[in-house]
């Protein structure tokens, strides 16, 4: 290792000193002095980044379940709104479903960062909970959770296909009459009718979701 | 366990997470936006989303990465939604002067000003590495980049910072060793 490589490596990852770098700095006085300067710079940088944090603002958290006492009061309002809501629903059902799918996927960002295949028993359990049967290529599923979506427990999977990674949600309770494509919040996706309900396939990497969705539908035996 | 105690337990877990991770969240949002008010909005939106999705967080050790990923999207969404105007960096520095030059941290002022001038593409990985302790691989996953691209950005970030800090003294490379072997 020469001085240039040593300095470039240390300047890129100051916390990572390999045995080769260690060997170099022990024999190079210039780089040893330079390293001390870099360490001082790093300490200063760290302090500079740690700006003061203002006091926390009050955070009003929405209730996640409706208390029984309020249900009757809410029911009247809900019934009154049903006519308008139904009109909106039937006018834009797919847009609403797509937006909710994107919001749901965004709330599980860790789903994209896992790379280890999900063990088959885990995947089977996730599918079983929603009474879904599917056959994915071994090792292709890297994320599998049972998620609550629109009141139903749905399998939320990340599947590595030869054309890219996609998020798949199997929506047995969501019936759609035709294929719908959408693009929201930097994600592209498609919702396809399936034997029971529908299947949603989303990608944030520009993967060809139409082609992959067809293969996912085949995996579901639809 | 009944619904009320479920709710209390959820709230207790959430409050504990917020207390522990809010400083990181604010600092990350601040260095993304370079604007204290926007950073506070991003933190609030992030925590609301996290509250709704709390059940999906199975491993609390991953909570910080989970929150920072949500914050990153919230920051982008805020700019998309509000179509915030582009602001001159000198104006930003002037606006955030109280935070950049706290009375007991005047010696850090020049580094903070240089950080403000650093391109966001370089600033974000640097913050994740230096302040959050992310590995290069974790930064790559967080930003959707290849590891090589992250390394390049980290190198350029430090290089540009040091260039901007005129007072910084550097030991020059021995000329004979500049050539790659």
Tab-separated table of C-alpha atoms in Angstrom:
chain	number	residue	atom	x	y	z
A	1	UNK	CA	0.000	0.000	0.000
A	2	UNK	CA	1.286	3.502	-0.844
A	3	UNK	CA	0.581	6.856	0.781
A	4	UNK	CA	-2.116	7.815	-1.699
A	5	UNK	CA	-4.090	4.612	-1.147
A	6	UNK	CA	-3.666	4.845	2.605
A	7	UNK	CA	-4.927	8.423	2.749
A	8	UNK	CA	-7.737	7.843	0.332
A	9	UNK	CA	-8.958	4.834	2.322
A	10	UNK	CA	-8.724	6.611	5.648
A	11	UNK	CA	-10.368	9.745	4.341
A	12	UNK	CA	-13.275	7.660	3.050
A	13	UNK	CA	-13.773	5.422	6.082
A	14	UNK	CA	-11.837	6.874	9.036
A	15	UNK	CA	-13.170	4.224	11.385
A	16	UNK	CA	-11.861	1.320	9.323
A	17	UNK	CA	-8.142	0.571	9.456
A	18	UNK	CA	-7.164	-2.637	7.685
A	19	UNK	CA	-4.003	-4.616	8.560
A	20	UNK	CA	-2.420	-3.293	5.329
A	21	UNK	CA	-3.140	0.289	6.351
A	22	UNK	CA	-1.835	-0.403	9.841
A	23	UNK	CA	1.387	-1.795	8.383
A	24	UNK	CA	1.821	1.232	6.128
A	25	UNK	CA	1.284	3.875	8.803
A	26	UNK	CA	3.752	2.183	11.139
A	27	UNK	CA	6.494	2.697	8.588
A	28	UNK	CA	5.502	6.128	7.224
A	29	UNK	CA	6.051	9.144	9.464
A	30	UNK	CA	4.299	11.528	7.052
A	31	UNK	CA	1.151	9.443	6.968
A	32	UNK	CA	1.277	8.990	10.712
A	33	UNK	CA	1.308	12.774	11.183
A	34	UNK	CA	-1.396	13.159	8.530
A	35	UNK	CA	-3.573	10.577	10.353
A	36	UNK	CA	-3.352	12.563	13.577
A	37	UNK	CA	-4.548	15.644	11.684
A	38	UNK	CA	-7.404	13.691	10.152
A	39	UNK	CA	-8.480	12.336	13.529
A	40	UNK	CA	-8.595	15.877	14.921
A	41	UNK	CA	-10.619	16.962	11.904
A	42	UNK	CA	-13.044	14.053	12.383
A	43	UNK	CA	-13.571	14.926	16.042
A	44	UNK	CA	-14.313	18.520	15.066
A	45	UNK	CA	-16.643	17.390	12.298
A	46	UNK	CA	-18.549	15.146	14.674
A	47	UNK	CA	-19.009	17.987	17.167
A	48	UNK	CA	-20.068	20.349	14.379
A	49	UNK	CA	-22.736	17.923	13.175
A	50	UNK	CA	-24.130	17.457	16.681
A	51	UNK	CA	-26.100	20.706	16.664
A	52	UNK	CA	-28.260	21.608	19.641
A	53	UNK	CA	-31.684	19.997	19.625
A	54	UNK	CA	-34.696	22.210	20.407
A	55	UNK	CA	-37.217	21.115	23.007
A	56	UNK	CA	-39.719	18.594	21.705
A	57	UNK	CA	-42.979	20.001	20.382
A	58	UNK	CA	-46.195	18.495	21.652
A	59	UNK	CA	-47.143	15.552	19.472
A	60	UNK	CA	-50.805	14.692	19.175
A	61	UNK	CA	-50.965	11.018	18.370
A	62	UNK	CA	-54.105	9.810	16.651
A	63	UNK	CA	-56.094	7.114	18.416
A	64	UNK	CA	-55.538	3.802	16.699
A	65	UNK	CA	-58.720	2.145	17.894
A	66	UNK	CA	-62.105	3.685	18.515
A	67	UNK	CA	-63.195	3.696	22.174
A	68	UNK	CA	-66.595	1.945	22.517
A	69	UNK	CA	-68.255	5.017	24.073
A	70	UNK	CA	-67.657	7.059	20.956
A	71	UNK	CA	-68.779	4.470	18.487
A	72	UNK	CA	-72.481	5.412	18.447
A	73	UNK	CA	-71.724	9.092	18.012
A	74	UNK	CA	-69.361	8.334	15.200
A	75	UNK	CA	-71.769	5.915	13.561
A	76	UNK	CA	-74.293	8.645	12.768
A	77	UNK	CA	-71.628	10.758	11.134
A	78	UNK	CA	-70.273	7.817	9.257
A	79	UNK	CA	-73.706	6.821	7.935
A	80	UNK	CA	-74.332	10.388	6.840
A	81	UNK	CA	-71.073	10.440	4.957
A	82	UNK	CA	-71.515	7.065	3.311
A	83	UNK	CA	-73.337	8.442	0.279
A	84	UNK	CA	-70.563	10.897	-0.516
A	85	UNK	CA	-67.837	8.427	0.338
A	86	UNK	CA	-69.396	5.726	-1.818
A	87	UNK	CA	-69.553	8.110	-4.758
A	88	UNK	CA	-65.900	9.025	-4.293
A	89	UNK	CA	-64.987	5.392	-3.772
A	90	UNK	CA	-66.613	4.195	-6.962
A	91	UNK	CA	-65.215	7.108	-8.911
A	92	UNK	CA	-61.606	6.590	-7.786
A	93	UNK	CA	-61.338	3.186	-6.139
A	94	UNK	CA	-58.025	2.196	-7.682
A	95	UNK	CA	-56.290	5.495	-6.951
A	96	UNK	CA	-57.306	5.175	-3.310
A	97	UNK	CA	-56.139	1.586	-3.071
A	98	UNK	CA	-52.848	2.451	-4.794
A	99	UNK	CA	-52.200	5.370	-2.443
A	100	UNK	CA	-52.893	3.202	0.582
A	101	UNK	CA	-50.602	0.490	-0.739
A	102	UNK	CA	-47.774	2.973	-1.280
A	103	UNK	CA	-48.307	4.472	2.187
A	104	UNK	CA	-48.267	1.009	3.719
A	105	UNK	CA	-45.081	-0.023	1.937
A	106	UNK	CA	-43.369	3.227	2.907
A	107	UNK	CA	-44.096	2.504	6.538
A	108	UNK	CA	-42.005	-0.653	6.368
A	109	UNK	CA	-38.779	0.671	4.825
A	110	UNK	CA	-36.777	-2.076	6.506
A	111	UNK	CA	-38.452	-4.515	4.115
A	112	UNK	CA	-36.124	-3.399	1.308
A	113	UNK	CA	-32.927	-3.662	3.251
A	114	UNK	CA	-33.114	-7.343	4.155
A	115	UNK	CA	-31.143	-9.602	1.844
A	116	UNK	CA	-31.307	-12.985	3.584
A	117	UNK	CA	-33.939	-15.373	2.234
A	118	UNK	CA	-36.888	-15.877	4.567
A	119	UNK	CA	-36.892	-19.437	5.973
A	120	UNK	CA	-39.609	-21.528	4.336
A	121	UNK	CA	-41.491	-22.237	7.590
A	122	UNK	CA	-41.732	-18.460	8.227
A	123	UNK	CA	-43.023	-17.815	4.725
A	124	UNK	CA	-45.484	-20.697	5.001
A	125	UNK	CA	-46.768	-19.325	8.302
A	126	UNK	CA	-47.306	-15.829	6.835
A	127	UNK	CA	-49.231	-17.298	3.894
A	128	UNK	CA	-51.157	-19.700	6.108
A	129	UNK	CA	-52.380	-16.894	8.374
A	130	UNK	CA	-54.095	-15.308	5.389
A	131	UNK	CA	-55.169	-18.682	3.960
A	132	UNK	CA	-53.113	-18.122	0.839
A	133	UNK	CA	-51.170	-20.734	-1.018
A	134	UNK	CA	-48.290	-19.736	-3.286
A	135	UNK	CA	-45.129	-21.242	-4.689
A	136	UNK	CA	-42.183	-18.884	-5.035
A	137	UNK	CA	-38.747	-19.997	-6.287
A	138	UNK	CA	-36.662	-21.145	-3.291
A	139	UNK	CA	-34.681	-18.325	-1.687
A	140	UNK	CA	-36.426	-15.596	-3.684
A	141	UNK	CA	-38.439	-14.145	-0.779
A	142	UNK	CA	-36.389	-11.889	1.529
A	143	UNK	CA	-39.196	-10.367	3.553
A	144	UNK	CA	-42.465	-11.870	4.716
A	145	UNK	CA	-44.835	-10.338	7.251
A	146	UNK	CA	-48.504	-10.575	8.025
A	147	UNK	CA	-49.761	-7.007	7.871
A	148	UNK	CA	-53.068	-5.439	8.758
A	149	UNK	CA	-54.347	-3.724	5.605
A	150	UNK	CA	-57.868	-2.338	5.340
A	151	UNK	CA	-58.899	-4.517	8.251
A	152	UNK	CA	-57.562	-7.768	6.817
A	153	UNK	CA	-54.418	-9.706	7.495
A	154	UNK	CA	-52.456	-9.746	4.225
A	155	UNK	CA	-49.087	-11.265	3.304
A	156	UNK	CA	-46.520	-8.507	2.652
A	157	UNK	CA	-43.554	-9.968	0.790
A	158	UNK	CA	-40.406	-8.740	-0.937
A	159	UNK	CA	-39.533	-11.040	-3.803
A	160	UNK	CA	-36.313	-11.056	-5.807
A	161	UNK	CA	-37.182	-11.782	-9.397
A	162	UNK	CA	-34.646	-12.073	-12.214
A	163	UNK	CA	-35.798	-8.631	-13.434
A	164	UNK	CA	-35.605	-6.876	-10.067
A	165	UNK	CA	-36.898	-6.753	-6.501
A	166	UNK	CA	-40.553	-6.058	-5.873
A	167	UNK	CA	-42.938	-5.769	-2.977
A	168	UNK	CA	-45.940	-8.073	-3.258
A	169	UNK	CA	-49.157	-7.731	-1.266
A	170	UNK	CA	-51.729	-10.475	-1.657
A	171	UNK	CA	-55.121	-8.830	-1.216
A	172	UNK	CA	-57.775	-11.523	-1.043
A	173	UNK	CA	-60.381	-9.040	0.192
A	174	UNK	CA	-59.785	-6.403	-2.500
A	175	UNK	CA	-61.587	-7.231	-5.712
A	176	UNK	CA	-60.620	-5.290	-8.826
A	177	UNK	CA	-62.161	-5.751	-12.236
A	178	UNK	CA	-59.090	-5.017	-14.346
A	179	UNK	CA	-55.380	-4.437	-14.158
A	180	UNK	CA	-54.455	-0.967	-12.826
A	181	UNK	CA	-51.019	0.598	-13.088
A	182	UNK	CA	-49.915	3.469	-10.888
A	183	UNK	CA	-46.923	5.582	-10.071
A	184	UNK	CA	-46.759	7.416	-6.744
A	185	UNK	CA	-44.093	8.738	-4.403
A	186	UNK	CA	-41.320	7.386	-6.601
A	187	UNK	CA	-42.822	3.907	-6.747
A	188	UNK	CA	-44.351	2.172	-9.715
A	189	UNK	CA	-46.888	-0.548	-9.252
A	190	UNK	CA	-49.682	-2.631	-10.634
A	191	UNK	CA	-52.820	-4.169	-9.120
A	192	UNK	CA	-54.037	-7.315	-10.865
A	193	UNK	CA	-57.226	-9.285	-10.393
A	194	UNK	CA	-56.453	-12.714	-8.911
A	195	UNK	CA	-58.497	-15.841	-8.268
A	196	UNK	CA	-59.416	-14.480	-4.832
A	197	UNK	CA	-59.325	-10.691	-4.716
A	198	UNK	CA	-56.220	-9.100	-6.165
A	199	UNK	CA	-52.460	-8.935	-6.035
A	200	UNK	CA	-50.396	-5.739	-5.833
A	201	UNK	CA	-46.798	-5.538	-7.023
A	202	UNK	CA	-44.719	-2.416	-6.315
A	203	UNK	CA	-41.174	-1.437	-7.200
A	204	UNK	CA	-39.083	1.537	-6.178
A	205	UNK	CA	-36.251	0.633	-8.529
A	206	UNK	CA	-38.095	0.873	-11.821
A	207	UNK	CA	-38.368	-2.911	-12.205
A	208	UNK	CA	-40.796	-4.031	-14.941
A	209	UNK	CA	-43.719	-4.586	-12.591
A	210	UNK	CA	-46.173	-5.762	-15.271
A	211	UNK	CA	-44.063	-8.732	-16.272
A	212	UNK	CA	-43.104	-9.578	-12.699
A	213	UNK	CA	-46.720	-9.262	-11.530
A	214	UNK	CA	-47.801	-11.845	-14.091
A	215	UNK	CA	-45.216	-14.264	-12.707
A	216	UNK	CA	-46.364	-13.522	-9.157
A	217	UNK	CA	-49.938	-14.244	-10.194
A	218	UNK	CA	-48.791	-17.557	-11.623
A	219	UNK	CA	-47.021	-18.311	-8.338
A	220	UNK	CA	-50.375	-17.827	-6.657
A	221	UNK	CA	-51.975	-20.242	-9.046
A	222	UNK	CA	-54.414	-17.613	-10.355
B	1	UNK	CA	-54.241	-8.046	28.047
B	2	UNK	CA	-57.160	-5.658	27.362
B	3	UNK	CA	-57.249	-2.992	24.693
B	4	UNK	CA	-56.520	-0.110	27.088
B	5	UNK	CA	-53.408	-1.720	28.502
B	6	UNK	CA	-52.321	-2.679	24.964
B	7	UNK	CA	-52.637	0.982	24.068
B	8	UNK	CA	-50.729	2.079	27.160
B	9	UNK	CA	-47.929	-0.360	26.460
B	10	UNK	CA	-47.709	0.806	22.870
B	11	UNK	CA	-47.598	4.429	24.009
B	12	UNK	CA	-44.937	3.645	26.597
B	13	UNK	CA	-42.739	1.927	23.991
B	14	UNK	CA	-43.251	4.795	21.589
B	15	UNK	CA	-42.410	7.471	24.161
B	16	UNK	CA	-39.236	5.609	25.118
B	17	UNK	CA	-38.179	5.462	21.463
B	18	UNK	CA	-38.943	9.147	20.909
B	19	UNK	CA	-36.969	10.225	23.953
B	20	UNK	CA	-33.963	8.181	22.948
B	21	UNK	CA	-33.947	8.859	19.222
B	22	UNK	CA	-35.417	12.336	18.757
B	23	UNK	CA	-32.013	14.083	18.918
B	24	UNK	CA	-30.652	11.871	16.110
B	25	UNK	CA	-33.814	12.352	14.125
B	26	UNK	CA	-33.715	16.136	14.467
B	27	UNK	CA	-30.030	16.375	13.590
B	28	UNK	CA	-30.471	14.141	10.544
B	29	UNK	CA	-33.466	16.189	9.350
B	30	UNK	CA	-31.617	19.440	10.062
B	31	UNK	CA	-28.601	18.476	7.977
B	32	UNK	CA	-30.855	17.281	5.157
B	33	UNK	CA	-32.872	20.479	5.072
B	34	UNK	CA	-30.434	22.973	6.652
B	35	UNK	CA	-33.522	24.577	8.107
B	36	UNK	CA	-34.546	24.203	11.735
B	37	UNK	CA	-38.274	24.774	11.132
B	38	UNK	CA	-38.384	22.214	8.316
B	39	UNK	CA	-36.390	19.769	10.411
B	40	UNK	CA	-38.929	20.072	13.212
B	41	UNK	CA	-41.777	19.449	10.727
B	42	UNK	CA	-39.972	16.388	9.375
B	43	UNK	CA	-39.493	15.057	12.898
B	44	UNK	CA	-43.187	15.497	13.722
B	45	UNK	CA	-44.330	13.827	10.506
B	46	UNK	CA	-41.844	11.010	10.981
B	47	UNK	CA	-43.015	10.322	14.509
B	48	UNK	CA	-46.667	10.315	13.430
B	49	UNK	CA	-45.928	7.789	10.703
B	50	UNK	CA	-43.857	5.733	13.092
B	51	UNK	CA	-46.712	5.728	15.610
B	52	UNK	CA	-49.117	4.386	13.002
B	53	UNK	CA	-46.643	1.738	11.863
B	54	UNK	CA	-45.278	0.871	15.289
B	55	UNK	CA	-46.541	-2.719	15.100
B	56	UNK	CA	-44.268	-3.358	12.140
B	57	UNK	CA	-41.141	-2.621	14.187
B	58	UNK	CA	-40.306	-6.071	15.551
B	59	UNK	CA	-36.675	-5.415	16.475
B	60	UNK	CA	-36.214	-2.263	18.519
B	61	UNK	CA	-32.486	-2.358	17.849
B	62	UNK	CA	-33.383	-1.425	14.284
B	63	UNK	CA	-35.536	1.504	15.432
B	64	UNK	CA	-33.034	4.225	14.599
B	65	UNK	CA	-32.478	3.061	11.029
B	66	UNK	CA	-36.220	2.603	10.656
B	67	UNK	CA	-36.929	6.164	11.840
B	68	UNK	CA	-34.160	7.718	9.746
B	69	UNK	CA	-35.472	5.968	6.640
B	70	UNK	CA	-38.949	7.322	7.332
B	71	UNK	CA	-37.456	10.793	7.953
B	72	UNK	CA	-35.640	10.686	4.622
B	73	UNK	CA	-38.903	9.987	2.790
B	74	UNK	CA	-40.791	12.586	4.820
B	75	UNK	CA	-38.184	15.182	3.927
B	76	UNK	CA	-38.519	14.382	0.225
B	77	UNK	CA	-42.304	14.328	0.520
B	78	UNK	CA	-42.350	17.716	2.256
B	79	UNK	CA	-40.442	19.272	-0.621
B	80	UNK	CA	-42.719	17.587	-3.165
B	81	UNK	CA	-45.888	18.590	-1.336
B	82	UNK	CA	-45.030	22.141	-0.378
B	83	UNK	CA	-42.894	22.868	-3.441
B	84	UNK	CA	-40.524	24.820	-1.202
B	85	UNK	CA	-38.630	27.523	-3.054
B	86	UNK	CA	-34.898	27.179	-3.542
B	87	UNK	CA	-33.113	29.377	-1.034
B	88	UNK	CA	-29.650	30.835	-1.429
B	89	UNK	CA	-27.161	29.090	0.851
B	90	UNK	CA	-25.979	32.424	2.325
B	91	UNK	CA	-29.577	33.168	3.281
B	92	UNK	CA	-29.848	29.730	4.906
B	93	UNK	CA	-26.652	30.312	6.862
B	94	UNK	CA	-27.848	33.713	8.016
B	95	UNK	CA	-31.214	32.297	9.034
B	96	UNK	CA	-29.655	29.466	11.034
B	97	UNK	CA	-26.863	31.567	12.534
B	98	UNK	CA	-28.037	31.037	16.145
B	99	UNK	CA	-27.775	27.289	15.742
B	100	UNK	CA	-24.552	27.333	13.719
B	101	UNK	CA	-22.729	29.617	16.108
B	102	UNK	CA	-23.949	28.747	19.574
B	103	UNK	CA	-21.964	30.859	22.079
B	104	UNK	CA	-20.090	27.869	23.503
B	105	UNK	CA	-19.338	26.380	20.072
B	106	UNK	CA	-17.934	29.319	18.116
B	107	UNK	CA	-14.910	27.280	17.061
B	108	UNK	CA	-17.263	24.965	15.120
B	109	UNK	CA	-18.876	27.760	13.152
B	110	UNK	CA	-16.585	27.467	10.115
B	111	UNK	CA	-17.115	23.692	9.849
B	112	UNK	CA	-20.882	24.117	10.065
B	113	UNK	CA	-20.869	26.822	7.401
B	114	UNK	CA	-18.815	24.555	5.157
B	115	UNK	CA	-21.273	21.723	5.786
B	116	UNK	CA	-24.097	24.031	4.714
B	117	UNK	CA	-22.313	24.602	1.409
B	118	UNK	CA	-21.705	20.924	0.797
B	119	UNK	CA	-23.945	19.342	-1.824
B	120	UNK	CA	-26.756	17.243	-0.323
B	121	UNK	CA	-25.529	14.178	-2.214
B	122	UNK	CA	-22.310	14.382	-0.178
B	123	UNK	CA	-23.719	15.784	3.049
B	124	UNK	CA	-26.215	12.981	3.707
B	125	UNK	CA	-23.777	10.027	3.609
B	126	UNK	CA	-21.319	12.035	5.700
B	127	UNK	CA	-23.941	12.688	8.383
B	128	UNK	CA	-24.949	9.032	8.402
B	129	UNK	CA	-21.353	7.907	8.756
B	130	UNK	CA	-19.982	10.463	11.204
B	131	UNK	CA	-23.010	11.200	13.345
B	132	UNK	CA	-25.068	8.023	13.095
B	133	UNK	CA	-22.207	5.547	12.886
B	134	UNK	CA	-23.572	3.825	9.782
B	135	UNK	CA	-21.285	1.455	7.894
B	136	UNK	CA	-20.761	2.055	4.188
B	137	UNK	CA	-23.080	-0.877	3.396
B	138	UNK	CA	-25.809	0.569	5.620
B	139	UNK	CA	-25.505	3.967	3.922
B	140	UNK	CA	-25.753	2.257	0.539
B	141	UNK	CA	-28.981	0.501	1.562
B	142	UNK	CA	-30.415	3.653	3.119
B	143	UNK	CA	-29.742	5.773	0.034
B	144	UNK	CA	-30.362	3.084	-2.581
B	145	UNK	CA	-26.795	3.385	-3.909
B	146	UNK	CA	-24.006	0.967	-4.668
B	147	UNK	CA	-21.221	0.707	-2.087
B	148	UNK	CA	-18.699	2.137	-4.572
B	149	UNK	CA	-20.850	5.210	-5.108
B	150	UNK	CA	-21.077	5.782	-1.355
B	151	UNK	CA	-17.297	5.522	-0.976
B	152	UNK	CA	-16.824	8.069	-3.740
B	153	UNK	CA	-19.297	10.467	-2.136
B	154	UNK	CA	-17.697	10.118	1.286
B	155	UNK	CA	-14.272	10.821	-0.147
B	156	UNK	CA	-15.490	13.841	-2.081
B	157	UNK	CA	-17.437	15.127	0.922
B	158	UNK	CA	-14.342	15.255	3.112
B	159	UNK	CA	-12.176	16.503	0.292
B	160	UNK	CA	-14.552	19.397	-0.440
B	161	UNK	CA	-14.980	20.218	3.234
B	162	UNK	CA	-11.264	20.428	3.739
B	163	UNK	CA	-10.933	22.554	0.614
B	164	UNK	CA	-13.545	24.944	1.968
B	165	UNK	CA	-11.946	25.218	5.363
B	166	UNK	CA	-9.199	27.627	4.418
B	167	UNK	CA	-7.707	27.610	7.899
B	168	UNK	CA	-7.278	23.839	7.893
B	169	UNK	CA	-3.626	22.790	7.685
B	170	UNK	CA	-2.785	19.605	5.907
B	171	UNK	CA	0.427	17.674	5.814
B	172	UNK	CA	1.300	17.502	2.118
B	173	UNK	CA	1.796	14.119	0.515
B	174	UNK	CA	5.474	13.320	-0.081
B	175	UNK	CA	5.818	13.863	-3.825
B	176	UNK	CA	7.654	10.599	-4.362
B	177	UNK	CA	4.764	8.665	-2.881
B	178	UNK	CA	2.014	10.281	-4.914
B	179	UNK	CA	2.387	7.822	-7.730
B	180	UNK	CA	0.374	4.653	-7.353
B	181	UNK	CA	2.451	1.488	-7.162
